[in-house]
Amino acid sequence: MGFEGIGASVRRKEDARFLSGRGHYTDDINRPGQLYAFIKRSDRPHARIASLQTAQAAAAPGVVAVFTGQDMAADNVGGLPCGWQIHNKDGSPMAEPPHPVIAIGKVRHVGDPVAVVIAESRQAAKDAAELLEIEYDDLPAVATTLDALEPGAPTVHDDVAGNVCYDWHIGDKGTVDAAFARAAKVVKLELTNNRLVPNAMEPRAALGDFDTSSGDFTLYTTSQNPHVIRLLMGAFVLHIPENKLRVVAPDVGGGFGSKIYHYAEEAIVTWAAGKLRRPVKWTAERNESFMSDAHGRDHVSTAEMALDADGTFLALRVATIANMGAYLSTFAPCVPTYLYATLLAGVYKTPAIYAEVKAVFTNTVPVDAYRGAGRPEATYLLERLVDVIAHDTGMDRVEIRRKNFIPADAFPYQTPVALQYDSGNYEMTLKAALDAADFAGFEARRAAARAKGKLRGIGISTYLEACGIAPSAVVGSLGARAGLYEVANVKVHPTGSITVYTGTHSHGQGHETTFAQLISDQMGVPIDQIEVVHGDTSKIPFGMGTYGSRSLAVGGSAMVKAMDKIIAKGKKIAAHLMEAAVEDIEFDKGTFKVAGTDKSKTLTDISLAAYVPHNYPIEELEPGLDETAFYDPKNFTFPGGCHVCELEIDQETGVVEMVNFVAVDDVGRVINPMIVEGQVQGGVAQGIGQALLENAIYDSNGQLLSGSFMDYTMPRANDLVNISVGTEITLCTHNPLGVKGCGEVGAIGSPPAVMNAVIDALKEYGIRHIDMPATGAKLWEILQANRPKMAAE
Amino acid sequence: MYDFAYQKPASVADAVKLLGDDPDAKALAGGQTFIPVLKQRLAKPSTIVDLGKLDLRGITVGADTVTIGAMTTHAAVASSEELKAKIPGLQELASWIGDEAVRHRGTMGGSLANNDPAACYPSAALAMDATIKTDRREIKADDFFQGMFTTALEPNEIITSITFKVPQKSAYEKFRNPASRYAIVGVFVAQHANGVRLAITGAGQGGVFRHTAFEQALSSNFSPDAIAGIATPPDDLNGDIHASAEYRAHLINVVARRAVAKAR
Ligand SMILES: Cc1cc2nc3c(=O)[nH]c(=O)nc-3n(C[C@H](O)[C@H](O)[C@H](O)COP(=O)(O)OP(=O)(O)OC[C@H]3O[C@@H](n4cnc5c(N)ncnc54)[C@H](O)[C@@H]3O)c2cc1C
């Protein structure tokens, strides 16, 4: 056994299982007597359900039941709750229209559930669904973010006038306006952040089970946070107390945020299992994923920077319209507000910032957090704006960044938009990235490419994000209806092996390895004797799950606290066994020593004594070596760094070809460098996908045109390039591990680096801005419409 | 998919009979188009007649022709060294269809019978003046393709093999749909002793077509420059969220020049 502790690139323990097809996913679970649910979904973007006849479907062979929204409402089933409340500028709460589990009266997007057919087989359920007689009265639909605010636009919810969910702001408008009034120059940019479909490899699935003897419900589901689902579904939708409801999220094949939320199908199968006294399973088909998994991004913004004569940022003003889709998904309202506008300082010391955000309803799939959630939108806006400032003023894009960086000696740094950064060194990551990308030597490569008829460009993005979410009191004051602490239970077994129960959830991140390394480093136990257990509310004390790059920073810190308790107790046992004072016991990597002597006990000696307490301080100490800790973070963590993208555009076709991508990130202390590299590469792949390829396109009537992999372009290996990942470290100052989080940095930092490179490649065409995705077709049109500046002169 | 009966006949005659006896029966080759159609419930055949047992596989390389069995997979075409030496363009075309899994199931006969307007093989068949042999007759490629998803085949007619005329030089160049990887514009160029044939797939509203203006220019001067100035009107071309008709019209020229440049 080599070194397996903090800093070792240990191979992932879980991969043997995944790579050999032995993963155990929700759809792999089958319960005796199981039925299958098929959800009939609306093919209309907006319509009144004039009539819905279920009798024929219910009488079809193999069908056990057909349920509608009315049936569920009649049984006191609640609507899907929203977990975050935003307040308008005037202090009033946001509009929160009902979100029925199955549509009642109206359908509001293509994919909205209309009825569920439950049968002995999937085939029978699907066959019977064709016998449902549904008559719709079509209503005019509104699909795009901007259309939603047009006067006279169709309204998605009758009681939400003008489709505005909220009109929110942050920052000091007066100071910002004053700074603009005295600015030497103002640079303005309008930009769109394209809507994305998350497309986790494993489609969502849910299996509801009801134990007729105990009356207990179990839901197996593709979730990133089973306790949150238990809380939301139990308390708000089905009114089942926690002691009667178990939620299990077994192996989950990717989430990227889309599996955070409480979805209708989870409530449908659980409720139906109780009604029918039989297990009920639903598994999404890929086309259902496109129209029922929460989408991501979809902002339209105007950004303005006030500058003084030498390019110092004086103030930033941002107005954003964010598309919520047809209903509020679980965390949707917080994404374009507290996860977005609070990030608008970025890595810059802009002294005054004011942002207004209008969230709108449209007849589209609900939009919620997707890898990065708000922070990619903020980063894209800011890093594009900085490049446009360089373009408009003629200043060097690197120098303008350097000039405005928050200096390394300014931490902790309070931004004008609520956050306080604890640590960072943006010059350090910038320099490392520019060196690694040979930024200085670029012009020679541009010239060489030109000779081959290719337009070569290089782009940078210096970004920061806030993750490790989050201090409960802070998020509570901002509208969160939950705490965001994390929980760990560390059990040292009698013979010294360890099981750790964590409230975080791994759906591709490699927690079983990283957490085992963390425990191993501290406890001196090899990782193959450490089991990491997650995803089952019946085993884990509590937890808030995995998103917002929080698992290590928050969940890992809870483990440290639990281990501290184990060690403190172990010291007392060791002191007793070695007849020494507790203060004299030292613990180091699994060994308890009496200071200044050669007396020592192993962790196994101590655990054995704890569980077989024959010679044990039983009067003052309970037996056992099993501790639980709740950790509530003191602040967000602030990873940051610099991404550099180099690419070429084929002048004849407009197609972009990646040449090089360098990411240098400061994610705090690194537990497993290989896993960090993989996380960053995966995130960058998604970022390149957003910048060049991916686009959820609705036509003006609300039909999703890119509704399958035939039309929605996922990045493939040959769309990418080797993504070189470096890390530079400043430690997080407020958690015991010094870690910041690495899950989202790739998707946050990369899109503006790619777009800045695209626009740099078109330098001589005088292009100032292009919206994502920069497809070949789009760039070709731009090349047609513009002539190189030099040629024209 | 809907329920259906399943038959796997051992002879072409039996397959034709099964298809003829029941108008709702349908042939299955590699299933790479047909099975997705079934899964989406876009077709409801009574019987599926699996052609997998028929002896219709193999590549026969002659002096002036190459004959390929209808059930030969794209992977077999892509990996044939003998074919690569004889018609490099055809071998390359097959190597760029779909992905590994698709290439190991999908067949040449299935692709031609389906005549997807974005499929690759139809352009090769037109450019190499292919003869499509069926259970009952021989059909020239020029007569075979009759608009998108439409061919000269009768309902129960089965393609058995395809014979290509070996060109002196050939190439296939494909501008791929970024999402599906089918052709947005695919160009197969074949230089024959008696002239150049060049067919375009992916772009035309009516499916694959020969580009006679390019053919004429290339027949007198087989070089990219010969067609550089020839524009293709966008009127009869497809436009969709991936590429406008104008972009396709432009790409036809770019892709054709690239095909000519690399022809061997
Ligand atoms: C992901 C993906 C990517 C793809 N990419 C490409 C691509 O880039 N380029 C491309 O050209 N194609 C592509 N294809 C399509 C692929 O080449 C198919 O294999 C082909 O179009 C159909 O061939 P098949 O053998 O699978 O036929 P099937 O799907 O089995 O049948 C197709 C149709 O042809 C009929 N048929 C089949 N064989 C015969 C026969 N011998 N005689 C008469 N009728 C017959 C069937 O009845 C059916 O109507 C792709 C497919 C997939 C799934």
Short mmCIF file of N, CA and C in Angstrom, two decimals, chain A residues 122-123 126-127 130 285 650-655 693 697 705-706 708-714 716 718-719 775-777 780-781 784, chain B residues 1-3 39-41 44 96 116 175-182 240-244 246-248 250-251 253-255 257-258:
data_model
loop_
_atom_site.label_atom_id
_atom_site.label_comp_id
_atom_site.label_asym_id
_atom_site.label_seq_id
_atom_site.Cartn_x
_atom_site.Cartn_y
_atom_site.Cartn_z
N ARG A 122 -44.40 -1.84 -18.54
CA ARG A 122 -44.21 -0.54 -19.19
C ARG A 122 -45.01 -0.47 -20.48
N GLN A 123 -44.92 -1.57 -21.21
CA GLN A 123 -45.58 -1.64 -22.51
C GLN A 123 -47.09 -1.43 -22.37
N LYS A 126 -47.90 2.13 -21.55
CA LYS A 126 -47.72 3.02 -22.71
C LYS A 126 -48.83 2.81 -23.74
N ASP A 127 -49.17 1.55 -23.96
CA ASP A 127 -50.28 1.26 -24.88
C ASP A 127 -51.55 1.94 -24.41
N GLU A 130 -52.23 5.71 -24.90
CA GLU A 130 -52.73 6.16 -26.20
C GLU A 130 -54.26 6.20 -26.23
N GLU A 285 -37.71 8.13 -20.33
CA GLU A 285 -37.07 7.91 -21.62
C GLU A 285 -36.30 9.19 -21.94
N ASP A 650 -12.20 28.05 -39.04
CA ASP A 650 -12.03 27.77 -40.46
C ASP A 650 -12.75 28.88 -41.22
N GLN A 651 -11.98 29.66 -41.95
CA GLN A 651 -12.54 30.84 -42.60
C GLN A 651 -13.63 30.47 -43.61
N GLU A 652 -13.51 29.28 -44.18
CA GLU A 652 -14.47 28.90 -45.22
C GLU A 652 -15.79 28.40 -44.66
N THR A 653 -15.74 27.77 -43.49
CA THR A 653 -16.96 27.16 -42.95
C THR A 653 -17.44 27.80 -41.66
N GLY A 654 -16.60 28.58 -41.01
CA GLY A 654 -16.95 29.16 -39.72
C GLY A 654 -16.77 28.22 -38.54
N VAL A 655 -16.36 27.01 -38.81
CA VAL A 655 -16.28 26.01 -37.73
C VAL A 655 -15.06 26.26 -36.84
N LEU A 693 -21.49 24.71 -28.74
CA LEU A 693 -22.36 23.69 -29.31
C LEU A 693 -23.79 23.65 -28.78
N ILE A 697 -33.26 25.29 -28.00
CA ILE A 697 -33.96 26.28 -28.82
C ILE A 697 -35.45 26.02 -28.80
N LEU A 705 -37.20 22.81 -30.21
CA LEU A 705 -36.70 22.31 -31.50
C LEU A 705 -35.49 21.39 -31.30
N SER A 706 -34.69 21.67 -30.29
CA SER A 706 -33.53 20.81 -30.04
C SER A 706 -33.89 19.84 -28.92
N SER A 708 -33.83 16.45 -28.88
CA SER A 708 -33.22 15.11 -28.82
C SER A 708 -31.75 15.25 -29.19
N PHE A 709 -31.02 14.17 -29.02
CA PHE A 709 -29.59 14.23 -29.36
C PHE A 709 -29.36 14.38 -30.87
N MET A 710 -30.41 14.20 -31.66
CA MET A 710 -30.27 14.45 -33.09
C MET A 710 -30.09 15.95 -33.36
N ASP A 711 -30.58 16.76 -32.43
CA ASP A 711 -30.55 18.21 -32.66
C ASP A 711 -29.89 19.01 -31.54
N TYR A 712 -29.74 18.41 -30.38
CA TYR A 712 -29.08 19.10 -29.27
C TYR A 712 -27.65 18.60 -29.23
N THR A 713 -26.70 19.50 -29.43
CA THR A 713 -25.31 19.07 -29.62
C THR A 713 -24.57 18.95 -28.30
N MET A 714 -24.41 17.73 -27.84
CA MET A 714 -23.55 17.49 -26.69
C MET A 714 -22.11 17.49 -27.17
N ARG A 716 -18.57 16.15 -27.83
CA ARG A 716 -17.97 14.83 -27.90
C ARG A 716 -16.46 14.98 -27.81
N ASN A 718 -14.10 14.49 -29.80
CA ASN A 718 -13.38 15.17 -30.88
C ASN A 718 -13.82 16.61 -31.09
N ASP A 719 -14.74 17.11 -30.26
CA ASP A 719 -14.99 18.55 -30.24
C ASP A 719 -14.03 19.23 -29.28
N THR A 775 -21.56 28.57 -33.14
CA THR A 775 -21.60 27.45 -34.08
C THR A 775 -20.98 27.87 -35.41
N GLY A 776 -20.62 26.89 -36.21
CA GLY A 776 -20.09 27.18 -37.53
C GLY A 776 -21.05 28.04 -38.34
N ALA A 777 -22.34 27.68 -38.28
CA ALA A 777 -23.33 28.41 -39.07
C ALA A 777 -23.37 29.88 -38.66
N TRP A 780 -20.10 31.67 -39.69
CA TRP A 780 -20.04 31.86 -41.14
C TRP A 780 -20.86 33.09 -41.54
N GLU A 781 -22.04 33.20 -40.92
CA GLU A 781 -22.86 34.38 -41.25
C GLU A 781 -22.18 35.67 -40.84
N GLN A 784 -19.60 36.45 -43.31
CA GLN A 784 -20.19 36.98 -44.55
C GLN A 784 -20.56 38.46 -44.42
N MET B 1 -42.18 0.40 -28.19
CA MET B 1 -42.67 -0.04 -29.49
C MET B 1 -43.95 -0.86 -29.33
N TYR B 2 -44.67 -0.98 -30.42
CA TYR B 2 -45.87 -1.80 -30.40
C TYR B 2 -45.48 -3.26 -30.59
N ASP B 3 -46.37 -4.13 -30.17
CA ASP B 3 -46.13 -5.56 -30.38
C ASP B 3 -46.10 -5.89 -31.86
N LYS B 39 -39.22 2.32 -31.61
CA LYS B 39 -39.22 2.73 -30.21
C LYS B 39 -40.04 3.99 -30.00
N GLN B 40 -40.01 4.86 -30.98
CA GLN B 40 -40.81 6.09 -30.87
C GLN B 40 -42.26 5.89 -31.30
N ARG B 41 -42.58 4.66 -31.59
CA ARG B 41 -43.96 4.31 -31.99
C ARG B 41 -44.40 5.08 -33.23
N LYS B 44 -46.01 0.86 -37.01
CA LYS B 44 -46.72 -0.23 -36.32
C LYS B 44 -46.80 -1.43 -37.25
N TRP B 96 -16.95 6.96 -41.45
CA TRP B 96 -17.48 8.15 -40.79
C TRP B 96 -18.98 8.09 -40.52
N ASP B 116 -32.48 8.20 -46.47
CA ASP B 116 -32.52 9.40 -45.62
C ASP B 116 -31.82 10.52 -46.37
N PHE B 175 -19.50 17.34 -44.30
CA PHE B 175 -19.65 18.37 -43.29
C PHE B 175 -20.77 17.90 -42.39
N ARG B 176 -20.40 17.56 -41.16
CA ARG B 176 -21.35 16.86 -40.32
C ARG B 176 -22.29 17.79 -39.57
N ASN B 177 -23.51 17.32 -39.40
CA ASN B 177 -24.41 17.97 -38.46
C ASN B 177 -23.74 17.84 -37.09
N PRO B 178 -23.54 18.97 -36.38
CA PRO B 178 -22.78 18.88 -35.13
C PRO B 178 -23.45 17.97 -34.10
N ALA B 179 -24.76 17.86 -34.13
CA ALA B 179 -25.46 17.04 -33.14
C ALA B 179 -25.55 15.58 -33.60
N SER B 180 -26.18 15.34 -34.74
CA SER B 180 -26.46 13.96 -35.14
C SER B 180 -25.29 13.30 -35.86
N ARG B 181 -24.41 14.10 -36.42
CA ARG B 181 -23.26 13.63 -37.20
C ARG B 181 -23.65 13.04 -38.56
N TYR B 182 -24.90 13.12 -38.91
CA TYR B 182 -25.28 12.85 -40.30
C TYR B 182 -24.70 13.97 -41.15
N ASP B 240 -32.47 24.42 -41.63
CA ASP B 240 -32.97 23.98 -40.31
C ASP B 240 -32.19 24.72 -39.23
N ILE B 241 -32.35 24.32 -37.96
CA ILE B 241 -31.69 25.06 -36.88
C ILE B 241 -30.17 24.92 -36.94
N HIS B 242 -29.67 23.98 -37.72
CA HIS B 242 -28.22 23.80 -37.79
C HIS B 242 -27.59 24.55 -38.94
N ALA B 243 -28.31 24.71 -40.03
CA ALA B 243 -27.72 25.33 -41.21
C ALA B 243 -28.84 25.87 -42.10
N SER B 244 -28.70 27.12 -42.49
CA SER B 244 -29.67 27.70 -43.42
C SER B 244 -29.41 27.14 -44.82
N GLU B 246 -28.77 28.91 -47.34
CA GLU B 246 -27.64 29.68 -47.88
C GLU B 246 -26.31 29.09 -47.42
N TYR B 247 -26.27 28.73 -46.14
CA TYR B 247 -25.04 28.13 -45.60
C TYR B 247 -24.77 26.81 -46.32
N ARG B 248 -25.82 26.02 -46.52
CA ARG B 248 -25.63 24.75 -47.22
C ARG B 248 -25.13 25.00 -48.65
N HIS B 250 -23.38 27.41 -49.73
CA HIS B 250 -21.96 27.76 -49.63
C HIS B 250 -21.11 26.53 -49.34
N LEU B 251 -21.61 25.72 -48.39
CA LEU B 251 -20.82 24.53 -47.99
C LEU B 251 -20.67 23.54 -49.14
N ASN B 253 -20.01 24.09 -52.12
CA ASN B 253 -18.80 24.44 -52.86
C ASN B 253 -17.53 24.09 -52.06
N VAL B 254 -17.54 24.46 -50.78
CA VAL B 254 -16.36 24.20 -49.95
C VAL B 254 -16.10 22.70 -49.86
N VAL B 255 -17.16 21.96 -49.57
CA VAL B 255 -17.00 20.52 -49.34
C VAL B 255 -16.61 19.82 -50.65
N ARG B 257 -14.93 21.12 -53.15
CA ARG B 257 -13.52 21.40 -53.44
C ARG B 257 -12.60 20.54 -52.58
N ARG B 258 -12.98 20.38 -51.33
CA ARG B 258 -12.15 19.55 -50.44
C ARG B 258 -12.16 18.09 -50.90
#
